[in-house]
Short mmCIF file of C-alpha atoms in Angstrom, two decimals:
data_model
loop_
_atom_site.label_atom_id
_atom_site.label_comp_id
_atom_site.label_asym_id
_atom_site.label_seq_id
_atom_site.Cartn_x
_atom_site.Cartn_y
_atom_site.Cartn_z
CA MET A 133 -45.63 -204.93 -60.08
CA THR A 134 -44.14 -201.20 -59.66
CA GLY A 135 -42.41 -199.62 -56.99
CA PRO A 136 -40.57 -201.71 -54.02
CA HIS A 137 -40.09 -205.57 -54.65
CA PRO A 138 -40.86 -207.03 -51.38
CA ALA A 139 -37.81 -209.06 -49.53
CA PRO A 140 -37.54 -212.29 -49.76
CA PRO A 141 -40.33 -214.48 -47.28
CA GLU A 142 -39.20 -215.33 -44.10
CA VAL A 143 -39.00 -219.35 -43.50
CA VAL A 144 -40.71 -220.30 -39.84
CA GLU A 145 -42.43 -223.88 -38.04
CA TYR A 146 -45.71 -223.41 -37.69
CA THR A 147 -45.60 -226.67 -36.04
CA PRO A 148 -42.87 -228.68 -35.63
CA GLY A 149 -41.13 -229.71 -39.08
CA HIS A 150 -43.63 -228.11 -40.91
CA LEU A 151 -42.43 -224.54 -42.65
CA MET A 152 -44.48 -222.19 -43.71
CA ASP A 153 -43.08 -218.77 -45.90
CA VAL A 154 -44.16 -215.13 -44.55
CA HIS A 155 -44.03 -212.91 -46.95
CA ARG A 156 -44.38 -209.27 -45.25
CA PRO A 157 -46.05 -206.34 -46.95
CA VAL A 158 -44.35 -203.72 -48.59
CA GLY A 159 -45.68 -200.07 -47.89
CA ALA A 160 -48.03 -200.66 -44.80
CA ASP A 161 -48.29 -197.97 -42.48
CA GLY A 162 -50.01 -200.53 -39.67
CA PRO A 163 -51.36 -203.22 -39.57
CA ALA A 164 -51.50 -205.29 -42.49
CA PRO A 165 -54.69 -207.51 -44.03
CA VAL A 166 -53.43 -211.47 -43.72
CA VAL A 167 -53.58 -213.87 -46.05
CA LEU A 168 -53.38 -217.51 -45.67
CA LEU A 169 -52.98 -219.20 -48.91
CA TRP A 170 -52.41 -222.68 -49.40
CA HIS A 171 -51.23 -224.38 -52.50
CA GLY A 172 -52.49 -227.82 -54.44
CA ARG A 173 -52.12 -231.14 -54.57
CA GLY A 174 -48.20 -231.59 -55.04
CA SER A 175 -46.68 -232.29 -51.59
CA ASP A 176 -44.88 -229.51 -49.45
CA GLU A 177 -44.45 -226.75 -52.60
CA ARG A 178 -44.76 -223.56 -50.52
CA ASP A 179 -42.55 -222.42 -53.11
CA VAL A 180 -44.72 -222.58 -56.02
CA LEU A 181 -46.66 -220.13 -54.98
CA ARG A 182 -43.69 -217.85 -53.90
CA PRO A 183 -44.19 -215.05 -57.18
CA LEU A 184 -48.12 -215.21 -56.44
CA ALA A 185 -47.66 -213.88 -52.85
CA ARG A 186 -44.87 -211.78 -53.82
CA GLU A 187 -46.74 -210.30 -55.87
CA ALA A 188 -49.66 -209.97 -53.37
CA ALA A 189 -47.15 -208.89 -50.35
CA GLY A 190 -46.29 -205.63 -52.94
CA LEU A 191 -49.76 -204.60 -52.62
CA GLY A 192 -49.39 -204.52 -48.94
CA LEU A 193 -50.69 -207.66 -47.74
CA LEU A 194 -49.53 -210.68 -45.50
CA VAL A 195 -49.19 -213.26 -47.25
CA LEU A 196 -48.56 -216.85 -45.24
CA VAL A 197 -48.14 -219.99 -47.64
CA PRO A 198 -47.69 -223.11 -45.77
CA ASP A 199 -46.19 -226.32 -46.84
CA TRP A 200 -48.87 -229.84 -46.53
CA ARG A 201 -49.53 -233.06 -47.86
CA SER A 202 -52.59 -234.30 -49.74
CA ASP A 203 -51.15 -237.86 -49.43
CA GLN A 204 -51.41 -238.30 -46.11
CA GLU A 205 -53.66 -240.57 -44.02
CA ASP A 206 -55.57 -237.74 -43.06
CA GLY A 207 -55.85 -236.18 -46.78
CA GLY A 208 -53.65 -233.23 -45.51
CA ARG A 209 -56.43 -231.97 -42.83
CA ALA A 210 -54.19 -231.72 -40.10
CA ARG A 211 -51.77 -229.65 -41.32
CA LEU A 212 -54.20 -227.40 -43.10
CA LEU A 213 -55.68 -226.81 -39.68
CA ALA A 214 -52.82 -226.20 -37.90
CA SER A 215 -51.56 -224.04 -40.46
CA PHE A 216 -54.70 -221.97 -40.16
CA GLU A 217 -54.74 -221.99 -36.49
CA TYR A 218 -50.67 -220.41 -36.35
CA ALA A 219 -51.89 -217.76 -38.97
CA ARG A 220 -54.56 -216.79 -36.76
CA ARG A 221 -52.86 -217.13 -33.75
CA GLU A 222 -49.39 -215.17 -35.71
CA ALA A 223 -50.38 -213.00 -37.30
CA PRO A 224 -49.89 -209.76 -35.65
CA ALA A 225 -46.41 -210.82 -34.56
CA PHE A 226 -45.49 -210.54 -38.23
CA GLY A 227 -47.62 -206.96 -38.23
CA GLY A 228 -51.04 -208.81 -39.77
CA ASP A 229 -54.53 -207.29 -38.94
CA PRO A 230 -56.47 -210.65 -38.17
CA ALA A 231 -59.87 -208.58 -38.12
CA ARG A 232 -58.79 -208.68 -42.47
CA PHE A 233 -58.32 -212.22 -42.70
CA VAL A 234 -58.73 -214.22 -46.00
CA LEU A 235 -58.66 -217.81 -46.00
CA ALA A 236 -57.20 -218.74 -49.99
CA GLY A 237 -56.06 -221.23 -51.81
CA TRP A 238 -55.43 -222.57 -55.47
CA SER A 239 -56.10 -225.85 -56.89
CA LEU A 240 -57.17 -228.67 -54.49
CA GLY A 241 -55.91 -226.12 -51.65
CA GLY A 242 -59.06 -223.34 -52.84
CA ARG A 243 -61.42 -226.43 -52.33
CA GLU A 244 -60.39 -226.36 -48.78
CA ALA A 245 -59.82 -223.19 -48.37
CA VAL A 246 -63.28 -222.21 -49.47
CA ALA A 247 -65.36 -225.07 -47.67
CA LEU A 248 -63.35 -224.10 -44.00
CA ALA A 249 -64.21 -220.28 -44.30
CA THR A 250 -67.90 -220.81 -45.82
CA HIS A 251 -69.13 -223.92 -42.99
CA PRO A 252 -71.61 -223.79 -40.99
CA ASP A 253 -69.80 -225.24 -38.50
CA THR A 254 -66.36 -223.12 -38.44
CA PRO A 255 -66.88 -220.91 -35.20
CA GLU A 256 -68.12 -217.02 -35.61
CA ASP A 257 -64.46 -216.07 -33.47
CA VAL A 258 -62.14 -217.87 -36.26
CA ARG A 259 -63.95 -217.89 -39.47
CA PRO A 260 -61.70 -215.52 -41.97
CA THR A 261 -63.57 -212.33 -43.29
CA ALA A 262 -63.51 -212.98 -46.89
CA THR A 263 -62.05 -216.12 -49.13
CA VAL A 264 -60.59 -216.99 -52.43
CA GLY A 265 -61.25 -220.23 -54.74
CA ILE A 266 -58.11 -220.13 -57.18
CA ALA A 267 -58.70 -222.39 -60.12
CA SER A 268 -60.83 -225.13 -57.73
CA SER A 269 -63.06 -227.75 -58.15
CA TYR A 270 -65.92 -227.94 -55.39
CA SER A 271 -68.21 -230.83 -55.64
CA ARG A 272 -66.13 -233.28 -53.52
CA PRO A 273 -66.06 -233.61 -49.63
CA ALA A 274 -63.09 -231.29 -48.18
CA VAL A 275 -60.99 -232.80 -45.66
CA THR A 276 -61.10 -229.45 -42.98
CA THR A 277 -64.69 -230.17 -42.92
CA GLY A 278 -65.71 -233.60 -43.99
CA ASP A 279 -68.67 -232.40 -46.72
CA THR A 280 -68.76 -231.04 -49.94
CA PRO A 281 -68.88 -226.76 -50.57
CA LEU A 282 -70.88 -226.80 -53.62
CA THR A 283 -73.27 -229.07 -50.93
CA HIS A 284 -73.63 -226.64 -48.84
CA LEU A 285 -73.37 -223.66 -50.64
CA ALA A 286 -76.42 -224.59 -52.55
CA GLU A 287 -78.29 -224.66 -49.80
CA ARG A 288 -77.73 -221.74 -47.59
CA PRO A 289 -75.90 -218.17 -48.60
CA SER A 290 -71.93 -217.81 -47.28
CA PRO A 291 -71.14 -215.95 -44.68
CA VAL A 292 -68.70 -214.58 -45.81
CA PRO A 293 -68.19 -213.24 -49.25
CA VAL A 294 -66.37 -215.78 -51.60
CA TRP A 295 -63.85 -214.37 -54.73
CA LEU A 296 -63.94 -216.90 -57.64
CA VAL A 297 -60.61 -217.04 -59.71
CA HIS A 298 -60.31 -219.82 -62.97
CA GLY A 299 -58.34 -219.83 -66.33
CA THR A 300 -60.28 -220.41 -69.09
CA VAL A 301 -58.42 -222.80 -70.92
CA ASP A 302 -57.59 -225.03 -67.81
CA ASP A 303 -57.23 -228.38 -69.14
CA LEU A 304 -56.42 -229.82 -65.85
CA VAL A 305 -59.79 -228.50 -63.86
CA PRO A 306 -62.56 -227.17 -65.80
CA ALA A 307 -63.76 -223.90 -65.23
CA LEU A 308 -67.05 -225.08 -65.44
CA THR A 309 -66.71 -226.56 -61.75
CA THR A 310 -66.20 -222.76 -60.15
CA ARG A 311 -69.09 -221.33 -62.89
CA GLU A 312 -71.55 -224.09 -60.97
CA LEU A 313 -70.13 -222.90 -57.27
CA HIS A 314 -70.62 -218.82 -58.75
CA THR A 315 -73.65 -219.96 -59.92
CA ALA A 316 -75.25 -221.53 -56.84
CA LEU A 317 -74.07 -218.98 -54.46
CA VAL A 318 -75.70 -215.76 -56.47
CA GLU A 319 -78.53 -217.91 -56.21
CA HIS A 320 -78.65 -217.57 -52.61
CA GLY A 321 -77.60 -213.84 -52.97
CA SER A 322 -74.11 -214.19 -51.47
CA PRO A 323 -71.60 -211.71 -52.11
CA VAL A 324 -69.91 -213.20 -54.51
CA ARG A 325 -67.62 -212.13 -57.02
CA LEU A 326 -65.89 -214.80 -60.47
CA LEU A 327 -62.71 -213.36 -62.45
CA GLU A 328 -62.28 -215.82 -65.27
CA SER A 329 -58.74 -214.99 -67.09
CA GLU A 330 -57.49 -216.21 -70.31
CA THR A 331 -54.75 -218.43 -68.64
CA ASP A 332 -54.30 -222.05 -67.65
CA HIS A 333 -53.88 -223.54 -64.38
CA ALA A 334 -50.77 -222.41 -63.52
CA GLY A 335 -51.04 -219.25 -65.07
CA VAL A 336 -53.90 -217.69 -62.83
CA VAL A 337 -50.79 -218.13 -59.99
CA LEU A 338 -48.22 -216.35 -61.97
CA THR A 339 -46.18 -219.92 -62.84
CA GLU A 340 -45.82 -222.01 -65.47
CA TYR A 341 -46.16 -225.75 -65.57
CA ASP A 342 -42.32 -226.74 -66.85
CA PRO A 343 -42.54 -230.66 -68.07
CA ALA A 344 -38.94 -231.28 -67.53
CA VAL A 345 -39.15 -230.77 -63.25
CA GLU A 346 -42.75 -231.90 -62.97
CA ARG A 347 -43.23 -228.87 -61.43
CA CYS A 348 -44.31 -225.29 -61.76
CA ARG A 349 -41.73 -222.10 -61.93
CA PRO A 350 -42.13 -218.49 -61.90
CA ALA A 351 -44.32 -217.03 -65.48
CA ARG A 352 -42.28 -215.62 -68.26
CA ALA A 353 -45.10 -216.09 -70.55
CA GLU A 354 -47.27 -212.78 -70.89
CA HIS A 355 -50.86 -214.08 -70.40
CA ALA A 356 -50.15 -215.61 -67.01
CA VAL A 357 -48.20 -212.96 -65.96
CA ARG A 358 -51.02 -210.62 -66.68
CA ALA A 359 -53.14 -213.54 -64.90
CA GLY A 360 -50.84 -213.83 -61.93
CA ARG A 361 -51.27 -209.77 -61.86
CA ALA A 362 -54.92 -209.92 -61.69
CA THR A 363 -54.69 -213.05 -58.62
CA ALA A 364 -52.92 -210.67 -56.60
CA ARG A 365 -55.35 -207.94 -57.31
CA VAL A 366 -58.02 -210.34 -55.82
CA LEU A 367 -56.59 -211.47 -53.09
CA ALA A 368 -56.28 -207.75 -51.95
CA GLU A 369 -59.95 -206.70 -52.79
CA ALA A 370 -61.23 -209.84 -50.93
CA ALA A 371 -58.86 -208.49 -47.51
CA GLU A 372 -60.64 -205.27 -47.90
CA ALA A 373 -63.76 -206.85 -47.60
CA CYS A 374 -66.02 -207.45 -44.95
CA PRO A 375 -68.87 -210.11 -43.80
CA GLY A 376 -72.49 -208.80 -45.70
CA ASP A 377 -70.59 -207.14 -48.47
CA ARG A 378 -72.32 -206.95 -51.87
CA VAL A 379 -69.37 -208.24 -54.01
CA THR A 380 -71.48 -209.94 -57.17
CA THR A 381 -70.42 -208.62 -60.43
CA PRO A 382 -70.66 -210.14 -63.78
CA ALA A 383 -67.57 -212.25 -64.76
CA ALA A 384 -64.53 -210.29 -64.75
CA ARG A 385 -61.56 -210.06 -67.24
CA PRO A 386 -58.64 -209.38 -66.12
CA SER A 387 -57.22 -206.01 -67.43
CA PRO A 388 -54.34 -205.69 -69.27
CA ALA A 389 -51.26 -206.28 -67.38
CA PRO A 390 -48.68 -202.58 -67.00
#
């Protein structure tokens, strides 16, 4: 990232006792596009996505990253939906433009983001304007909707543009899972873009896994830095999309890191 660096995130409660990072945009002249970014299966890991969120904020986005827990009895459904409602309601207070609202997620969070954004029962007045799934699998039911994203998107076109990102050497969630969804979306003429980066599961979010602490930390490896920056640019592109936009392209590779 070049230019001014984003300030450290503000930490707010999106529901009592549950925290959310607020990464304010850099260089915004007016209300900024909003990205609600859900982390993966690990409990309360909003800090893992700070490198990606900071990079995206440096591109002029308001990025909101909540903690949530998939080990709850409801699979995390209540917290995910509460964070969604909070982000929709409070984004203007942080300088965001809810008319440009991207729901994104990494790993398990990506399945939930794509499911909720594209599900036919999601009310149109709160439906995100685009969605981004990062290193996710889409062939199992989402807790937010109760059904499988791959199933309903294989039956009808997506109501919003879909961006998909995956690492080609991901050994936790194979890239084939994202390619299957991409194929289904293309067959129905849905607005979709697939970015495949030459990195692993952690690298697509500008991190690398540290087995000593069993947690992801900010990336130092060139492949992860390059891929994470490319993912941030995808978030920015998705934030400028509108429902009905044609964004279908062949699988793309990230450009070299600056």
